[in-house]
Coordinates of C-alpha atoms in Angstrom, one line a residue:
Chain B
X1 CA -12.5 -13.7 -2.6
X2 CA -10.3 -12.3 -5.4
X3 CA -6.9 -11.1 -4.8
X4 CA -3.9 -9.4 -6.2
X5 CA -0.6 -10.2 -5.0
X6 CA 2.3 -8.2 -5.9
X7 CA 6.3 -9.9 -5.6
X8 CA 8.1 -8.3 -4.3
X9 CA 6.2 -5.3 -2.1
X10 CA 9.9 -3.3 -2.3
X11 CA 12.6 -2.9 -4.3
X12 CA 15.6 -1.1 -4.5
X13 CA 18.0 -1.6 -7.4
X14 CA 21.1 0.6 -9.1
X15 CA 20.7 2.6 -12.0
X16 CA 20.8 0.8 -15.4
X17 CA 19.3 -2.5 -14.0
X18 CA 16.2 -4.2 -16.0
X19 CA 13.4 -4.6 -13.9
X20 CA 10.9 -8.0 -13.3
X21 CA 7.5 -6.9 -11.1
X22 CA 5.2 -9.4 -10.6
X23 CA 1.4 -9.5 -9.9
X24 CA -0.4 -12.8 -9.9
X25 CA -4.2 -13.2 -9.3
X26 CA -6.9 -15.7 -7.9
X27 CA -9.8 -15.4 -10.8
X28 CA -8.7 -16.2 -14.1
X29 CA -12.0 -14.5 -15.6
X30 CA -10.7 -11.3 -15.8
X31 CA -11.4 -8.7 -18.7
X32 CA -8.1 -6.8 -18.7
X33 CA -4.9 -6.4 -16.4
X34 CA -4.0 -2.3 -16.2
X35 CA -0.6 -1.7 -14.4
X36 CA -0.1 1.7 -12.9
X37 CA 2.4 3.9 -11.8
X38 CA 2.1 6.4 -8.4
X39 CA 4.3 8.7 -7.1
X40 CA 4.1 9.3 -3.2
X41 CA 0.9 11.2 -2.4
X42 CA -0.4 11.5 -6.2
X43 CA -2.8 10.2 -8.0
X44 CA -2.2 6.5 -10.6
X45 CA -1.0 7.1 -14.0
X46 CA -1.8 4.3 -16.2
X47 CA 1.2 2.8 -17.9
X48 CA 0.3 -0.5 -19.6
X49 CA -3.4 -2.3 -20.3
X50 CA -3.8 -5.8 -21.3
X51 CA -6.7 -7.0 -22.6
X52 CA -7.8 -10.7 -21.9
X53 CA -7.1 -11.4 -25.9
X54 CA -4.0 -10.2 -25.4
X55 CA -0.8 -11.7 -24.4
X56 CA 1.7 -8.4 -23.9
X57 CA 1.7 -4.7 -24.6
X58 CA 4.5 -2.5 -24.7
X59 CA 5.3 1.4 -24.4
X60 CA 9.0 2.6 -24.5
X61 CA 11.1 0.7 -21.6
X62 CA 7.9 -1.2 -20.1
X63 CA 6.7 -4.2 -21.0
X64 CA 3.6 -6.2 -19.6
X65 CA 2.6 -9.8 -19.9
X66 CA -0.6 -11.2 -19.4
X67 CA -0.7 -15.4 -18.9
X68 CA -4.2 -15.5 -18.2
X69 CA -4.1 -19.5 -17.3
X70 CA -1.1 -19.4 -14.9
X71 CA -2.9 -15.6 -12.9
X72 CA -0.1 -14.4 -13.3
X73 CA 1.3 -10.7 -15.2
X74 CA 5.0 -9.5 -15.2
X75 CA 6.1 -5.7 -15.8
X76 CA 9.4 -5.3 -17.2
X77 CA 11.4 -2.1 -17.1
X78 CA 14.4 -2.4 -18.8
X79 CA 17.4 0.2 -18.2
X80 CA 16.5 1.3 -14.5
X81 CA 16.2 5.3 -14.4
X82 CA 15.8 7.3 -11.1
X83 CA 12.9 8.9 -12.6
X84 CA 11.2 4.8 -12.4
X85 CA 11.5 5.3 -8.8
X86 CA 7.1 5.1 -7.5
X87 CA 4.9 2.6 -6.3
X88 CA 4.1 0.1 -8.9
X89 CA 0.4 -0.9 -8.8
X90 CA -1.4 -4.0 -10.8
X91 CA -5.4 -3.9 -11.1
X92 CA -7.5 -6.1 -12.9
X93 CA -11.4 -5.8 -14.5
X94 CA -13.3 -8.7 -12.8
X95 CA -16.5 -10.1 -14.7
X96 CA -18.8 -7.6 -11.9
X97 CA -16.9 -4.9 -13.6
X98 CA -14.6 -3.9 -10.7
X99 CA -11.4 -2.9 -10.4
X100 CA -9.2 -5.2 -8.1
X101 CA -6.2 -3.6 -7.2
X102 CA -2.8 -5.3 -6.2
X103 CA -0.6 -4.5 -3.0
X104 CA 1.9 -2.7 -5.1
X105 CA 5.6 -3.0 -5.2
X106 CA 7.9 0.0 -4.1
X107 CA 10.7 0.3 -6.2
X108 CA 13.1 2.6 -5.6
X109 CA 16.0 3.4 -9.0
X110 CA 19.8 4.8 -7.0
X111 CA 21.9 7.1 -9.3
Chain O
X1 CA -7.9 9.2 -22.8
X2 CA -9.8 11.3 -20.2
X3 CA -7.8 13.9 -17.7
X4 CA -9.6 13.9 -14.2
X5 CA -9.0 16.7 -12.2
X6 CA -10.4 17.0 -8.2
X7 CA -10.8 19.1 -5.5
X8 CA -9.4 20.2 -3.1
X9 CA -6.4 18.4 -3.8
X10 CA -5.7 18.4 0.2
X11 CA -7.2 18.9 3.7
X12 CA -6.8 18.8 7.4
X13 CA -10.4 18.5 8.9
X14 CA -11.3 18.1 12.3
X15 CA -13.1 15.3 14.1
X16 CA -17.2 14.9 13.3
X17 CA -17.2 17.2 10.1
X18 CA -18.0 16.4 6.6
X19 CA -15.8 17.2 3.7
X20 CA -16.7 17.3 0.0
X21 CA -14.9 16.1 -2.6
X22 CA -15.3 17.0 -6.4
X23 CA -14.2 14.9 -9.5
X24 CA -14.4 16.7 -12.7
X25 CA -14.0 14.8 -15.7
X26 CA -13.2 15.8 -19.4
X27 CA -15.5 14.0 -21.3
X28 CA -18.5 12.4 -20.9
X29 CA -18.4 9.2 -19.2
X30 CA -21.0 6.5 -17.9
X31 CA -19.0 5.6 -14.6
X32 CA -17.4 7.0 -12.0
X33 CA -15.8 5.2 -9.7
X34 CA -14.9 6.5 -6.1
X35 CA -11.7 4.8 -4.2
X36 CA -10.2 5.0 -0.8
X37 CA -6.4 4.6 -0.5
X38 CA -5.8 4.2 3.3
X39 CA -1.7 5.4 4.1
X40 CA 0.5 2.4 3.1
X41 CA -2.1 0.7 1.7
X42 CA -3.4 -0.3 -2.0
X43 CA -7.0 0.9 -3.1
X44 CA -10.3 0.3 -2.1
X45 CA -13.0 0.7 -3.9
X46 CA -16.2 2.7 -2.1
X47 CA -18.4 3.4 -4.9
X48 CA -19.4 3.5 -8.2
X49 CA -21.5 6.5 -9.2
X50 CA -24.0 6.1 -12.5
X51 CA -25.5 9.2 -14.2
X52 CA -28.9 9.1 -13.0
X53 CA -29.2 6.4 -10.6
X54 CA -28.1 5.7 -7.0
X55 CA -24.3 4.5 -6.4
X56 CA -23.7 1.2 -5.8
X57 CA -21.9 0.9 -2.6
X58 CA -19.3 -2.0 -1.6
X59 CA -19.3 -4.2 1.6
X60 CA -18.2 -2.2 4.3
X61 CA -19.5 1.2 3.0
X62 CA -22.7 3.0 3.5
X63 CA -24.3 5.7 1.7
X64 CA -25.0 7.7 5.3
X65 CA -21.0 7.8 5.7
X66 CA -20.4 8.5 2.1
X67 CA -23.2 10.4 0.3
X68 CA -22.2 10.5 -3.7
X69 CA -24.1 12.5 -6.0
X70 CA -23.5 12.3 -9.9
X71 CA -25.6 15.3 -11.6
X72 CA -24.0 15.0 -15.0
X73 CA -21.7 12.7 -17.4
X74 CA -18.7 14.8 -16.9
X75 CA -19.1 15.4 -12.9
X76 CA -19.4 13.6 -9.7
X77 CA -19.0 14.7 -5.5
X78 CA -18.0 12.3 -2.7
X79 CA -19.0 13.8 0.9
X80 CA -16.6 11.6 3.5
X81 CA -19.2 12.6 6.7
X82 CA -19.0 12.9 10.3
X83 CA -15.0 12.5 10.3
X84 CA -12.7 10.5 12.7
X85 CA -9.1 9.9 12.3
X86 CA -9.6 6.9 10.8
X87 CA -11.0 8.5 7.7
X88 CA -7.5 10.3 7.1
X89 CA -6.5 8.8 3.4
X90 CA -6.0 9.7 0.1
X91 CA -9.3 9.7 -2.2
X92 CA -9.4 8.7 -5.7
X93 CA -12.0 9.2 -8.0
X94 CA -11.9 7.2 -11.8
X95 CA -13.5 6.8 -14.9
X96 CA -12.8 3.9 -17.6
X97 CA -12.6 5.2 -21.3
X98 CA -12.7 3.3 -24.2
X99 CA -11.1 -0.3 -23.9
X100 CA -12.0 -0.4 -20.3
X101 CA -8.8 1.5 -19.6
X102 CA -9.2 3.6 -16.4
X103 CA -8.1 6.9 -15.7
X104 CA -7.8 8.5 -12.1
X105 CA -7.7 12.1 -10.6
X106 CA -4.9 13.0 -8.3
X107 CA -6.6 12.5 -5.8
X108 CA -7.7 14.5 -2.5
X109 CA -5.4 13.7 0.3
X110 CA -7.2 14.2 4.1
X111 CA -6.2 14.5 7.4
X112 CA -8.4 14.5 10.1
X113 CA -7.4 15.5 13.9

């Protein structure tokens, strides 16, 4: 069975602080790596998508790593904002074309 | 990109109804994909709905409990039938755009007494 595991499942960390969330994974045949960002009782925005290609993508203060070999993708958020403060979710495209989602990681950003 | 918008965005239900759920997408997309979020928990994916053919259902969810229909490319209804408490969650439809990126609605939160 394929699973997501997220390190750690909460977080809370001052204002300013860069950021390590972890997801690793069970099946290394995986088409992309999506991490996502949701607010309490809202929908997922998408923040970063790896493909398998790919090693890393970045957008502003995020950025996501993809070690396909190891199962293993880091977000990083550098410069800690209250605004960063959601649920962090990880999800990956499996070869059946299916989206396998991670436990998530609860961070929470104090002012 | 794609923005996903669904309705209704929340509702309290009671015990042995059926609800409906809408996802409209805009642009035309090949799948739709229909998610469960249970409270506290990460997604679970119900269906995934095809233009023009049946929805493939996972393990553990039936077609009898979740009726989807999928008329059009841009358009797509999940029915969440005969309700119990344990249905209460937030529902999630999604598309994937180009690059396999997927995009989801906000999502349809229920509560069922």
């Amino acid at each position: 069975k394929q699973e997501v595991t997220q390190i750690p499942a909460a977080l809370s960390v001052p204002e300013g602080e860069n950021l390590v969330l972890n997801c690793s994974f069970t099946d290394s045949a995986i088409y992309n790596l999506q991490w996502f960002r949701q607010d309490p009782g809202k929908g997922l925005t998408s923040l970063l998508l790896i493909q398998s290609s790919q090693r890393e993508q970045t957008s502003g203060r995020l950025n996501a790593s993809l070690d396909k070999s190891s199962g293993r993708s880091t977000l990083y958020i550098a410069a800690s904002q209250p605004g960063d403060s959601a649920t962090y979710l990880c999800a990956f495209l499996s070869g059946t074309y299916k989206y396998i989602f991670g436990t998530g990681t609860r961070l929470k950003v104090l002012a | 990109s794609a923005v996903i918008s669904q309705k209704p965005s929340r509702d309290i239900c009671q015990r042995g109804t059926s609800l409906t759920i809408q996802c409209q997408v805009d642009s035309q997309v090949t799948m739709m994909f229909w998610y469960r979020q249970q409270p506290g928990q990460s997604l679970t994916l119900i269906a995934t709905a095809n233009q023009g053919s049946e929805a493939t259902y996972e393990s553990g969810f039936v077609i009898d409990k979740f009726p989807i229909s999928r008329p059009n490319l841009t358009f797509s209804t999940l029915t969440v039938s005969n309700m119990s408490p344990e249905d209460s969650s937030i529902y999630l439809c999604s598309v994937s755009a180009g690059g396999d990126e997927q995009y989801f609605g906000p999502g349809t939160r229920l509560t069922v007494t």
